[in-house]
mmCIF file of C-alpha atoms in Angstrom:
data_model
loop_
_atom_site.group_PDB
_atom_site.id
_atom_site.type_symbol
_atom_site.label_atom_id
_atom_site.label_comp_id
_atom_site.label_asym_id
_atom_site.label_seq_id
_atom_site.Cartn_x
_atom_site.Cartn_y
_atom_site.Cartn_z
ATOM 1 C CA MET A 57 0.000 0.000 0.000
ATOM 2 C CA ARG A 58 2.800 2.404 0.849
ATOM 3 C CA SER A 59 4.736 1.553 -2.297
ATOM 4 C CA SER A 60 1.700 2.161 -4.534
ATOM 5 C CA THR A 61 1.040 5.511 -2.899
ATOM 6 C CA LEU A 62 4.668 6.485 -3.296
ATOM 7 C CA PHE A 63 4.589 5.370 -6.938
ATOM 8 C CA ARG A 64 1.576 7.629 -7.627
ATOM 9 C CA ARG A 65 3.347 10.595 -5.993
ATOM 10 C CA ILE A 66 6.446 10.030 -8.099
ATOM 11 C CA ASN A 67 4.388 9.854 -11.262
ATOM 12 C CA ARG A 68 2.476 12.999 -10.299
ATOM 13 C CA HIS A 69 5.609 15.063 -9.700
ATOM 14 C CA SER A 70 7.325 13.677 -12.767
ATOM 15 C CA SER A 71 4.436 14.852 -14.972
ATOM 16 C CA VAL A 72 5.261 18.508 -14.179
ATOM 17 C CA PRO A 73 7.670 19.848 -16.821
ATOM 18 C CA SER A 74 11.015 20.728 -15.347
ATOM 19 C CA ARG A 75 12.543 24.179 -15.822
ATOM 20 C CA ALA A 76 16.245 24.637 -16.340
ATOM 21 C CA PRO A 77 17.975 26.439 -13.495
ATOM 22 C CA HIS A 78 19.314 29.145 -15.799
ATOM 23 C CA GLN A 79 15.875 29.991 -17.226
ATOM 24 C CA HIS A 80 14.157 33.007 -15.667
ATOM 25 C CA VAL A 81 10.901 34.483 -16.872
ATOM 26 C CA LYS A 82 10.809 38.212 -16.156
ATOM 27 C CA PRO A 83 7.358 39.626 -15.376
ATOM 28 C CA ALA A 84 5.866 41.699 -18.146
ATOM 29 C CA SER A 85 5.629 44.740 -15.871
ATOM 30 C CA HIS A 86 9.443 44.832 -15.502
ATOM 31 C CA VAL A 87 10.292 44.584 -19.211
ATOM 32 C CA ARG A 88 12.208 47.696 -20.255
ATOM 33 C CA VAL A 89 10.364 49.735 -22.859
ATOM 34 C CA PRO A 90 11.192 53.101 -24.453
ATOM 35 C CA PRO A 91 9.342 56.044 -22.908
ATOM 36 C CA GLY A 92 6.037 56.809 -24.568
ATOM 37 C CA ASP A 93 3.469 59.317 -23.390
ATOM 38 C CA SER A 94 5.617 60.268 -20.399
ATOM 39 C CA VAL A 95 8.163 62.021 -22.647
ATOM 40 C CA VAL A 96 7.323 65.718 -22.596
ATOM 41 C CA GLU A 97 10.145 66.645 -24.950
ATOM 42 C CA PHE A 98 13.661 65.617 -25.878
ATOM 43 C CA GLY A 99 16.337 67.201 -27.991
ATOM 44 C CA ALA A 100 19.977 67.180 -28.974
ATOM 45 C CA TYR A 101 21.795 70.481 -28.515
ATOM 46 C CA VAL A 102 25.039 71.298 -30.307
ATOM 47 C CA GLN A 103 26.707 74.632 -29.560
ATOM 48 C CA GLY A 104 23.560 75.828 -27.862
ATOM 49 C CA ARG A 105 21.200 75.065 -30.724
ATOM 50 C CA LYS A 106 18.754 72.214 -31.139
ATOM 51 C CA VAL A 107 19.514 69.812 -33.958
ATOM 52 C CA PRO A 108 16.977 67.374 -35.428
ATOM 53 C CA ALA A 109 16.960 63.823 -34.083
ATOM 54 C CA THR A 110 14.421 61.059 -34.665
ATOM 55 C CA GLY A 111 14.835 59.357 -31.288
ATOM 56 C CA ILE A 112 16.674 59.417 -27.983
ATOM 57 C CA ASN A 113 19.271 56.876 -29.083
ATOM 58 C CA GLU A 114 19.926 58.790 -32.290
ATOM 59 C CA ALA A 115 20.224 62.063 -30.377
ATOM 60 C CA LEU A 116 22.735 60.532 -27.965
ATOM 61 C CA ASP A 117 24.827 59.079 -30.789
ATOM 62 C CA LEU A 118 24.758 62.450 -32.523
ATOM 63 C CA VAL A 119 26.033 64.469 -29.558
ATOM 64 C CA ARG A 120 28.655 61.898 -28.584
ATOM 65 C CA GLY A 121 29.934 61.799 -32.125
ATOM 66 C CA HIS A 122 30.151 65.575 -32.124
ATOM 67 C CA ASN A 123 31.924 65.669 -28.757
ATOM 68 C CA THR A 124 34.425 63.070 -29.944
ATOM 69 C CA ALA A 125 35.197 64.989 -33.116
ATOM 70 C CA SER A 126 35.274 68.381 -31.428
ATOM 71 C CA GLU A 127 38.716 69.727 -30.602
ATOM 72 C CA GLY A 128 37.513 72.455 -28.266
ATOM 73 C CA GLY A 129 35.905 70.084 -25.777
ATOM 74 C CA ALA A 130 32.436 68.665 -25.289
ATOM 75 C CA ASN A 131 29.645 71.202 -25.741
ATOM 76 C CA ALA A 132 26.826 68.992 -27.047
ATOM 77 C CA PHE A 133 24.308 67.143 -24.904
ATOM 78 C CA VAL A 134 20.883 65.502 -24.877
ATOM 79 C CA TRP A 135 18.006 66.767 -22.729
ATOM 80 C CA VAL A 136 15.130 64.361 -22.079
ATOM 81 C CA GLY A 137 12.104 65.544 -20.090
ATOM 82 C CA LEU A 138 9.692 63.041 -18.507
ATOM 83 C CA HIS A 139 6.480 63.509 -16.558
ATOM 84 C CA GLU A 140 5.498 60.775 -14.097
ATOM 85 C CA PRO A 141 7.009 57.891 -16.096
ATOM 86 C CA ALA A 142 6.524 54.209 -15.337
ATOM 87 C CA ALA A 143 9.321 52.031 -13.981
ATOM 88 C CA PRO A 144 10.070 50.196 -17.279
ATOM 89 C CA GLU A 145 10.487 53.515 -19.075
ATOM 90 C CA VAL A 146 13.004 54.876 -16.570
ATOM 91 C CA GLU A 147 14.824 51.527 -16.593
ATOM 92 C CA TRP A 148 15.137 51.784 -20.371
ATOM 93 C CA LEU A 149 16.667 55.244 -20.011
ATOM 94 C CA ALA A 150 18.982 53.890 -17.313
ATOM 95 C CA GLY A 151 20.336 51.400 -19.825
ATOM 96 C CA VAL A 152 20.809 54.110 -22.456
ATOM 97 C CA PHE A 153 22.497 56.707 -20.245
ATOM 98 C CA GLY A 154 24.035 54.410 -17.653
ATOM 99 C CA LEU A 155 22.000 55.629 -14.674
ATOM 100 C CA HIS A 156 22.481 54.100 -11.246
ATOM 101 C CA PRO A 157 19.695 51.688 -10.098
ATOM 102 C CA LEU A 158 19.278 53.454 -6.738
ATOM 103 C CA ALA A 159 18.712 56.790 -8.423
ATOM 104 C CA VAL A 160 16.295 55.164 -10.868
ATOM 105 C CA GLU A 161 14.310 53.710 -7.972
ATOM 106 C CA ASP A 162 14.080 57.136 -6.317
ATOM 107 C CA ALA A 163 12.942 58.723 -9.566
ATOM 108 C CA VAL A 164 10.145 56.193 -10.011
ATOM 109 C CA LYS A 165 8.825 56.163 -6.453
ATOM 110 C CA ALA A 166 9.091 59.932 -5.879
ATOM 111 C CA HIS A 167 8.286 61.398 -2.428
ATOM 112 C CA GLN A 168 11.991 61.901 -1.830
ATOM 113 C CA ARG A 169 13.765 64.410 0.356
ATOM 114 C CA PRO A 170 15.694 67.160 -1.515
ATOM 115 C CA LYS A 171 19.228 65.928 -2.013
ATOM 116 C CA VAL A 172 22.255 65.766 -4.305
ATOM 117 C CA GLU A 173 23.934 62.397 -4.856
ATOM 118 C CA ARG A 174 26.885 61.447 -7.008
ATOM 119 C CA TYR A 175 26.905 58.098 -8.791
ATOM 120 C CA GLY A 176 30.149 57.646 -10.693
ATOM 121 C CA ASP A 177 30.432 60.364 -13.337
ATOM 122 C CA SER A 178 26.780 61.381 -13.058
ATOM 123 C CA LEU A 179 24.884 63.522 -10.577
ATOM 124 C CA PHE A 180 21.384 62.949 -9.220
ATOM 125 C CA MET A 181 19.481 65.873 -7.718
ATOM 126 C CA VAL A 182 16.011 65.984 -6.173
ATOM 127 C CA LEU A 183 14.125 69.287 -6.028
ATOM 128 C CA LYS A 184 10.815 69.855 -4.251
ATOM 129 C CA THR A 185 8.406 72.074 -6.154
ATOM 130 C CA ILE A 186 5.618 74.140 -4.647
ATOM 131 C CA ALA A 187 2.737 75.991 -6.290
ATOM 132 C CA TYR A 188 0.185 78.437 -4.939
ATOM 133 C CA LEU A 189 -3.385 77.307 -5.576
ATOM 134 C CA ASP A 190 -6.105 79.831 -6.231
ATOM 135 C CA HIS A 191 -8.967 79.689 -3.734
ATOM 136 C CA GLY A 192 -11.960 81.862 -3.092
ATOM 137 C CA GLU A 193 -12.126 81.659 0.686
ATOM 138 C CA LEU A 194 -9.730 80.030 3.115
ATOM 139 C CA THR A 195 -11.510 77.244 4.998
ATOM 140 C CA ASP A 196 -10.373 74.235 7.001
ATOM 141 C CA ASN A 197 -10.669 72.077 3.851
ATOM 142 C CA SER A 198 -9.091 74.384 1.300
ATOM 143 C CA GLU A 199 -5.618 73.746 -0.106
ATOM 144 C CA ILE A 200 -3.223 76.628 -0.602
ATOM 145 C CA ILE A 201 0.055 74.924 -1.517
ATOM 146 C CA ALA A 202 0.583 71.960 -3.849
ATOM 147 C CA THR A 203 3.909 70.143 -3.824
ATOM 148 C CA GLY A 204 5.706 68.066 -6.412
ATOM 149 C CA GLU A 205 9.186 66.867 -7.291
ATOM 150 C CA ILE A 206 11.758 67.231 -10.027
ATOM 151 C CA MET A 207 14.530 64.650 -10.333
ATOM 152 C CA VAL A 208 17.527 65.600 -12.466
ATOM 153 C CA PHE A 209 20.074 63.119 -13.824
ATOM 154 C CA LEU A 210 23.146 65.034 -14.914
ATOM 155 C CA GLY A 211 26.021 63.613 -16.961
ATOM 156 C CA ALA A 212 28.777 64.884 -19.185
ATOM 157 C CA ASP A 213 26.565 64.795 -22.281
ATOM 158 C CA PHE A 214 22.997 64.346 -21.051
ATOM 159 C CA VAL A 215 20.312 65.764 -18.784
ATOM 160 C CA VAL A 216 17.278 63.676 -17.824
ATOM 161 C CA THR A 217 14.516 65.399 -15.862
ATOM 162 C CA VAL A 218 11.709 63.429 -14.223
ATOM 163 C CA ARG A 219 8.840 65.560 -12.948
ATOM 164 C CA HIS A 220 6.109 64.442 -10.543
ATOM 165 C CA GLY A 221 3.043 66.598 -10.058
ATOM 166 C CA ARG A 222 1.176 68.763 -12.519
ATOM 167 C CA HIS A 223 2.572 72.047 -11.219
ATOM 168 C CA CYS A 224 5.855 73.799 -12.012
ATOM 169 C CA PRO A 225 6.380 72.616 -15.625
ATOM 170 C CA LEU A 226 9.806 72.975 -17.231
ATOM 171 C CA SER A 227 8.646 73.877 -20.725
ATOM 172 C CA CYS A 228 9.193 77.567 -20.032
ATOM 173 C CA VAL A 229 12.757 76.854 -18.895
ATOM 174 C CA ARG A 230 13.507 74.912 -22.080
ATOM 175 C CA GLU A 231 12.007 77.638 -24.260
ATOM 176 C CA ARG A 232 13.991 80.358 -22.498
ATOM 177 C CA LEU A 233 17.243 78.452 -22.939
ATOM 178 C CA GLU A 234 16.510 77.644 -26.588
ATOM 179 C CA ASP A 235 15.855 81.327 -27.278
ATOM 180 C CA ARG A 236 19.295 82.170 -25.882
ATOM 181 C CA PRO A 237 21.887 79.769 -27.341
ATOM 182 C CA GLU A 238 24.645 81.275 -25.212
ATOM 183 C CA LEU A 239 22.849 79.960 -22.116
ATOM 184 C CA MET A 240 22.180 76.545 -23.634
ATOM 185 C CA ASN A 241 25.822 76.339 -24.691
ATOM 186 C CA ARG A 242 26.796 76.151 -21.021
ATOM 187 C CA GLY A 243 26.014 72.465 -21.212
ATOM 188 C CA PRO A 244 24.215 70.193 -18.727
ATOM 189 C CA ALA A 245 25.372 72.304 -15.777
ATOM 190 C CA GLY A 246 23.686 75.324 -17.344
ATOM 191 C CA VAL A 247 20.435 73.372 -17.657
ATOM 192 C CA LEU A 248 20.662 72.296 -14.017
ATOM 193 C CA HIS A 249 21.230 75.911 -12.971
ATOM 194 C CA ALA A 250 18.213 77.070 -14.995
ATOM 195 C CA ILE A 251 15.994 74.416 -13.398
ATOM 196 C CA ALA A 252 17.183 75.192 -9.865
ATOM 197 C CA ASP A 253 16.773 78.928 -10.478
ATOM 198 C CA HIS A 254 13.245 78.376 -11.805
ATOM 199 C CA VAL A 255 12.257 76.284 -8.779
ATOM 200 C CA VAL A 256 13.679 78.823 -6.307
ATOM 201 C CA ASP A 257 11.882 81.655 -8.113
ATOM 202 C CA GLN A 258 8.660 79.707 -7.583
ATOM 203 C CA TYR A 259 9.548 79.552 -3.900
ATOM 204 C CA LEU A 260 9.848 83.341 -3.791
ATOM 205 C CA GLN A 261 6.485 83.869 -5.466
ATOM 206 C CA VAL A 262 4.689 81.428 -3.195
ATOM 207 C CA ALA A 263 6.370 82.906 -0.098
ATOM 208 C CA ASP A 264 5.185 86.412 -1.057
ATOM 209 C CA LEU A 265 1.626 85.190 -1.651
ATOM 210 C CA MET A 266 1.620 83.347 1.660
ATOM 211 C CA GLN A 267 2.782 86.553 3.338
ATOM 212 C CA LEU A 268 -0.282 88.306 1.945
ATOM 213 C CA GLU A 269 -2.480 85.521 3.311
ATOM 214 C CA LEU A 270 -0.900 85.972 6.737
ATOM 215 C CA GLU A 271 -1.492 89.716 6.685
ATOM 216 C CA GLU A 272 -5.152 89.178 5.803
ATOM 217 C CA VAL A 273 -5.638 86.638 8.579
ATOM 218 C CA GLU A 274 -3.757 88.822 11.050
ATOM 219 C CA ALA A 275 -6.145 91.684 10.348
ATOM 220 C CA THR A 276 -9.127 89.523 11.290
ATOM 221 C CA VAL A 277 -7.738 88.346 14.619
ATOM 222 C CA PHE A 278 -8.806 91.435 16.559
ATOM 223 C CA ALA A 279 -11.931 92.064 14.475
ATOM 224 C CA ASP A 280 -15.458 91.013 15.322
ATOM 225 C CA VAL A 281 -16.141 87.486 16.505
ATOM 226 C CA SER A 282 -17.963 86.611 13.306
ATOM 227 C CA SER A 283 -14.901 87.382 11.139
ATOM 228 C CA ARG A 284 -12.424 85.397 13.195
ATOM 229 C CA ASP A 285 -12.043 81.656 12.609
ATOM 230 C CA ILE A 286 -9.418 79.533 14.369
ATOM 231 C CA ASN A 287 -9.779 76.807 11.730
ATOM 232 C CA ARG A 288 -8.614 79.176 8.996
ATOM 233 C CA ILE A 289 -5.515 80.126 10.943
ATOM 234 C CA TYR A 290 -4.732 76.509 11.765
ATOM 235 C CA GLN A 291 -5.107 75.521 8.114
ATOM 236 C CA LEU A 292 -2.721 78.309 7.138
ATOM 237 C CA LYS A 293 -0.291 77.055 9.770
ATOM 238 C CA ARG A 294 -0.385 73.576 8.236
ATOM 239 C CA GLU A 295 0.299 74.986 4.779
ATOM 240 C CA MET A 296 3.238 76.968 6.131
ATOM 241 C CA LEU A 297 4.707 73.798 7.632
ATOM 242 C CA GLU A 298 4.252 72.009 4.306
ATOM 243 C CA MET A 299 6.125 74.792 2.577
ATOM 244 C CA LYS A 300 8.887 74.696 5.175
ATOM 245 C CA ARG A 301 9.343 70.940 4.670
ATOM 246 C CA ALA A 302 9.730 71.513 0.936
ATOM 247 C CA VAL A 303 12.119 74.480 1.060
ATOM 248 C CA THR A 304 14.390 74.076 4.071
ATOM 249 C CA PRO A 305 15.955 70.641 3.279
ATOM 250 C CA LEU A 306 17.171 71.928 -0.109
ATOM 251 C CA GLN A 307 19.460 74.524 1.449
ATOM 252 C CA ALA A 308 22.307 72.176 2.405
ATOM 253 C CA PRO A 309 22.456 70.200 -0.908
ATOM 254 C CA LEU A 310 22.303 73.386 -2.982
ATOM 255 C CA SER A 311 25.075 74.990 -0.924
ATOM 256 C CA ALA A 312 27.326 71.970 -1.529
ATOM 257 C CA LEU A 313 26.519 71.791 -5.255
ATOM 258 C CA PRO A 314 29.172 74.322 -6.429
ATOM 259 C CA GLN A 315 31.890 72.095 -4.953
ATOM 260 C CA ARG A 316 30.842 69.141 -7.093
ATOM 261 C CA ARG A 317 33.268 68.048 -9.790
ATOM 262 C CA VAL A 318 30.584 67.863 -12.472
ATOM 263 C CA VAL A 319 29.896 71.591 -12.068
ATOM 264 C CA PRO A 320 32.347 73.675 -14.137
ATOM 265 C CA SER A 321 34.217 76.450 -12.385
ATOM 266 C CA GLU A 322 32.544 79.140 -14.495
ATOM 267 C CA MET A 323 29.116 77.948 -13.313
ATOM 268 C CA ARG A 324 29.814 77.937 -9.591
ATOM 269 C CA GLU A 325 29.013 81.628 -9.124
ATOM 270 C CA TYR A 326 25.598 81.081 -10.676
ATOM 271 C CA PHE A 327 24.804 78.250 -8.282
ATOM 272 C CA ARG A 328 25.953 80.376 -5.342
ATOM 273 C CA ASP A 329 23.522 83.070 -6.480
ATOM 274 C CA VAL A 330 20.677 80.540 -6.481
ATOM 275 C CA GLY A 331 21.787 79.451 -3.011
ATOM 276 C CA ASP A 332 21.572 83.052 -1.802
ATOM 277 C CA HIS A 333 18.030 83.328 -3.135
ATOM 278 C CA LEU A 334 17.124 80.084 -1.408
ATOM 279 C CA SER A 335 18.547 81.375 1.875
ATOM 280 C CA ARG A 336 16.312 84.411 1.559
ATOM 281 C CA VAL A 337 13.301 82.169 0.959
ATOM 282 C CA CYS A 338 14.162 80.023 3.994
ATOM 283 C CA GLU A 339 14.435 83.107 6.204
ATOM 284 C CA GLN A 340 11.107 84.414 4.918
ATOM 285 C CA VAL A 341 9.427 81.044 5.441
ATOM 286 C CA ASP A 342 10.798 80.798 8.992
ATOM 287 C CA SER A 343 9.625 84.301 9.864
ATOM 288 C CA SER A 344 6.203 83.667 8.302
ATOM 289 C CA ASN A 345 5.916 80.398 10.199
ATOM 290 C CA GLU A 346 6.724 82.141 13.480
ATOM 291 C CA LEU A 347 4.264 84.909 12.645
ATOM 292 C CA CYS A 348 1.585 82.324 11.911
ATOM 293 C CA SER A 349 2.252 80.691 15.291
ATOM 294 C CA SER A 350 1.958 84.075 16.987
ATOM 295 C CA ILE A 351 -1.292 84.797 15.152
ATOM 296 C CA LEU A 352 -2.699 81.439 16.212
ATOM 297 C CA GLN A 353 -1.746 82.054 19.843
ATOM 298 C CA ALA A 354 -3.177 85.582 19.717
ATOM 299 C CA ALA A 355 -6.414 84.289 18.220
ATOM 300 C CA LEU A 356 -6.733 81.654 20.935
ATOM 301 C CA ALA A 357 -5.999 84.225 23.638
ATOM 302 C CA ARG A 358 -8.482 86.633 22.106
ATOM 303 C CA SER A 359 -11.129 83.927 21.971
ATOM 304 C CA ASN A 360 -10.524 83.078 25.627
ATOM 305 C CA ALA A 361 -10.737 86.761 26.549
ATOM 306 C CA LEU A 362 -14.025 87.113 24.690
ATOM 307 C CA ALA A 363 -15.328 83.969 26.365
ATOM 308 C CA ASN A 364 -14.421 85.418 29.787
ATOM 309 C CA GLU A 365 -16.111 88.663 28.848
ATOM 310 C CA ASP A 366 -19.277 86.811 27.901
ATOM 311 C CA MET A 367 -19.153 84.887 31.163
ATOM 312 C CA ARG A 368 -18.878 88.171 33.102
ATOM 313 C CA LYS A 369 -21.929 89.524 31.325
ATOM 314 C CA ILE A 370 -23.913 86.381 32.017
ATOM 315 C CA SER A 371 -22.818 86.373 35.653
ATOM 316 C CA SER A 372 -23.797 90.047 36.037
ATOM 317 C CA TRP A 373 -27.301 89.497 34.738
ATOM 318 C CA VAL A 374 -27.683 86.385 36.880
ATOM 319 C CA ALA A 375 -26.695 88.422 39.962
ATOM 320 C CA ILE A 376 -29.149 91.201 39.036
ATOM 321 C CA LEU A 377 -32.021 88.757 38.575
ATOM 322 C CA ALA A 378 -31.103 86.872 41.759
ATOM 323 C CA VAL A 379 -32.212 89.745 44.016
ATOM 324 C CA PRO A 380 -35.870 89.947 42.875
ATOM 325 C CA THR A 381 -35.994 86.181 42.683
ATOM 326 C CA MET A 382 -34.862 85.933 46.306
ATOM 327 C CA ILE A 383 -37.340 88.532 47.511
ATOM 328 C CA ALA A 384 -40.200 86.979 45.559
ATOM 329 C CA GLY A 385 -39.250 83.582 46.938
ATOM 330 C CA ILE A 386 -39.314 84.828 50.511
ATOM 331 C CA TYR A 387 -42.730 86.473 50.180
ATOM 332 C CA GLY A 388 -44.156 83.448 48.460
ATOM 333 C CA MET A 389 -43.722 81.124 51.474
ATOM 334 C CA ASN A 390 -47.397 81.549 52.628
ATOM 335 C CA PHE A 391 -46.796 82.336 56.312
ATOM 336 C CA ASP A 392 -49.432 84.299 58.183
ATOM 337 C CA PHE A 393 -47.092 86.394 60.310
ATOM 338 C CA MET A 394 -44.809 88.126 57.828
ATOM 339 C CA PRO A 395 -43.957 91.877 57.619
ATOM 340 C CA GLU A 396 -46.055 93.999 55.274
ATOM 341 C CA THR A 397 -48.230 91.083 54.154
ATOM 342 C CA HIS A 398 -51.466 92.688 55.394
ATOM 343 C CA THR A 399 -50.605 96.323 54.674
ATOM 344 C CA VAL A 400 -51.810 98.346 51.708
ATOM 345 C CA TRP A 401 -48.363 99.616 50.700
ATOM 346 C CA GLY A 402 -46.584 96.236 51.121
ATOM 347 C CA TYR A 403 -46.795 95.129 47.507
ATOM 348 C CA PRO A 404 -45.558 98.369 45.925
ATOM 349 C CA ALA A 405 -42.849 98.611 48.599
ATOM 350 C CA VAL A 406 -41.487 95.183 47.701
ATOM 351 C CA LEU A 407 -41.504 96.062 43.971
ATOM 352 C CA ALA A 408 -39.681 99.293 44.718
ATOM 353 C CA VAL A 409 -37.025 97.441 46.699
ATOM 354 C CA MET A 410 -36.554 94.978 43.827
ATOM 355 C CA ALA A 411 -36.221 97.746 41.225
ATOM 356 C CA THR A 412 -33.825 99.768 43.390
ATOM 357 C CA ALA A 413 -31.577 96.750 44.023
ATOM 358 C CA CYS A 414 -31.509 95.846 40.335
ATOM 359 C CA VAL A 415 -30.637 99.416 39.291
ATOM 360 C CA LEU A 416 -27.840 99.647 41.858
ATOM 361 C CA LEU A 417 -26.365 96.321 40.811
ATOM 362 C CA HIS A 418 -26.562 97.238 37.129
ATOM 363 C CA ARG A 419 -24.763 100.554 37.722
ATOM 364 C CA GLY A 420 -22.069 98.791 39.756
ATOM 365 C CA PHE A 421 -21.409 96.183 37.081
ATOM 366 C CA ARG A 422 -21.301 98.853 34.366
ATOM 367 C CA ARG A 423 -18.805 100.866 36.364
ATOM 368 C CA ASN A 424 -16.542 97.815 36.720
ATOM 369 C CA GLY A 425 -16.719 96.960 32.995
ATOM 370 C CA TRP A 426 -18.728 93.790 33.358
ATOM 371 C CA LEU A 427 -21.679 95.118 31.352
#
């Protein structure tokens, strides 16, 4: 019985086709494919001017052939712009340009901290982008700031930009550089400087608009109760913190960027200028964040003061009404032997005492600022 059972098991396992150890079937989702709809634009640039190329591979061969034949040094490069690409597309570009797998993984997953990393002869930089969203009225559900990311792969003859988020497009940067060939002729480092300068300029614009929001909210803190809303101030505080998380971590990588070997010496002053602008933005964001905290504390203190004022008013009226209530309660106890109960002037006398006590209490509370 055991041998027959074992024989059936052997036959069952032997019916399964064996797979050679060296065979490996790669999932379809990981097959490298050329970028499709995610490519915003690509181009080959020789001496600052765009030359026609049918594809990314052809553009790269063109610029490398030009750089090899050029006696004055390499001044041609390829610029590929992507928007939210899939993993197989970035992996295909990694094979073409020789990108590091760790940098490719960061570019696909996004949600990275601003940083500058060197992988061999290439540089990988992550920039956080922010955009100011138009809104009619600031509520606890409204969004003011939208964030995104720009990843830049920088090599001797290529620039690959991967953008996440629908804000802060780079088409205007490309058009500005193409209109001025002397700027495009700076090479990949010039493109990186233009992108960083564009992102920091967006920081400045958003910081100025947020300052206007703070001034508007600050004006309502000491206004009427109906125009003051703690939720609005708290929402603005959250947006300020979101902006601080996007701007502040970029300061250290951008300051160290001019010392990188891939940045030419003639471009280091330009990167220092961008770093100075970023320092100004960070100082403005810090001051605005502190101001927002002060406004929130002032609004809470003002609300508590108004609540205490309302409680004083309520307490004053309760004290005023307590006197006639006490007198009416005493004379409503139905005893036979009570003062003024059988006199003609007893009723008006009691009313007069009630009115006089209420008037005196009201004047006293008004004099003390309770009413």
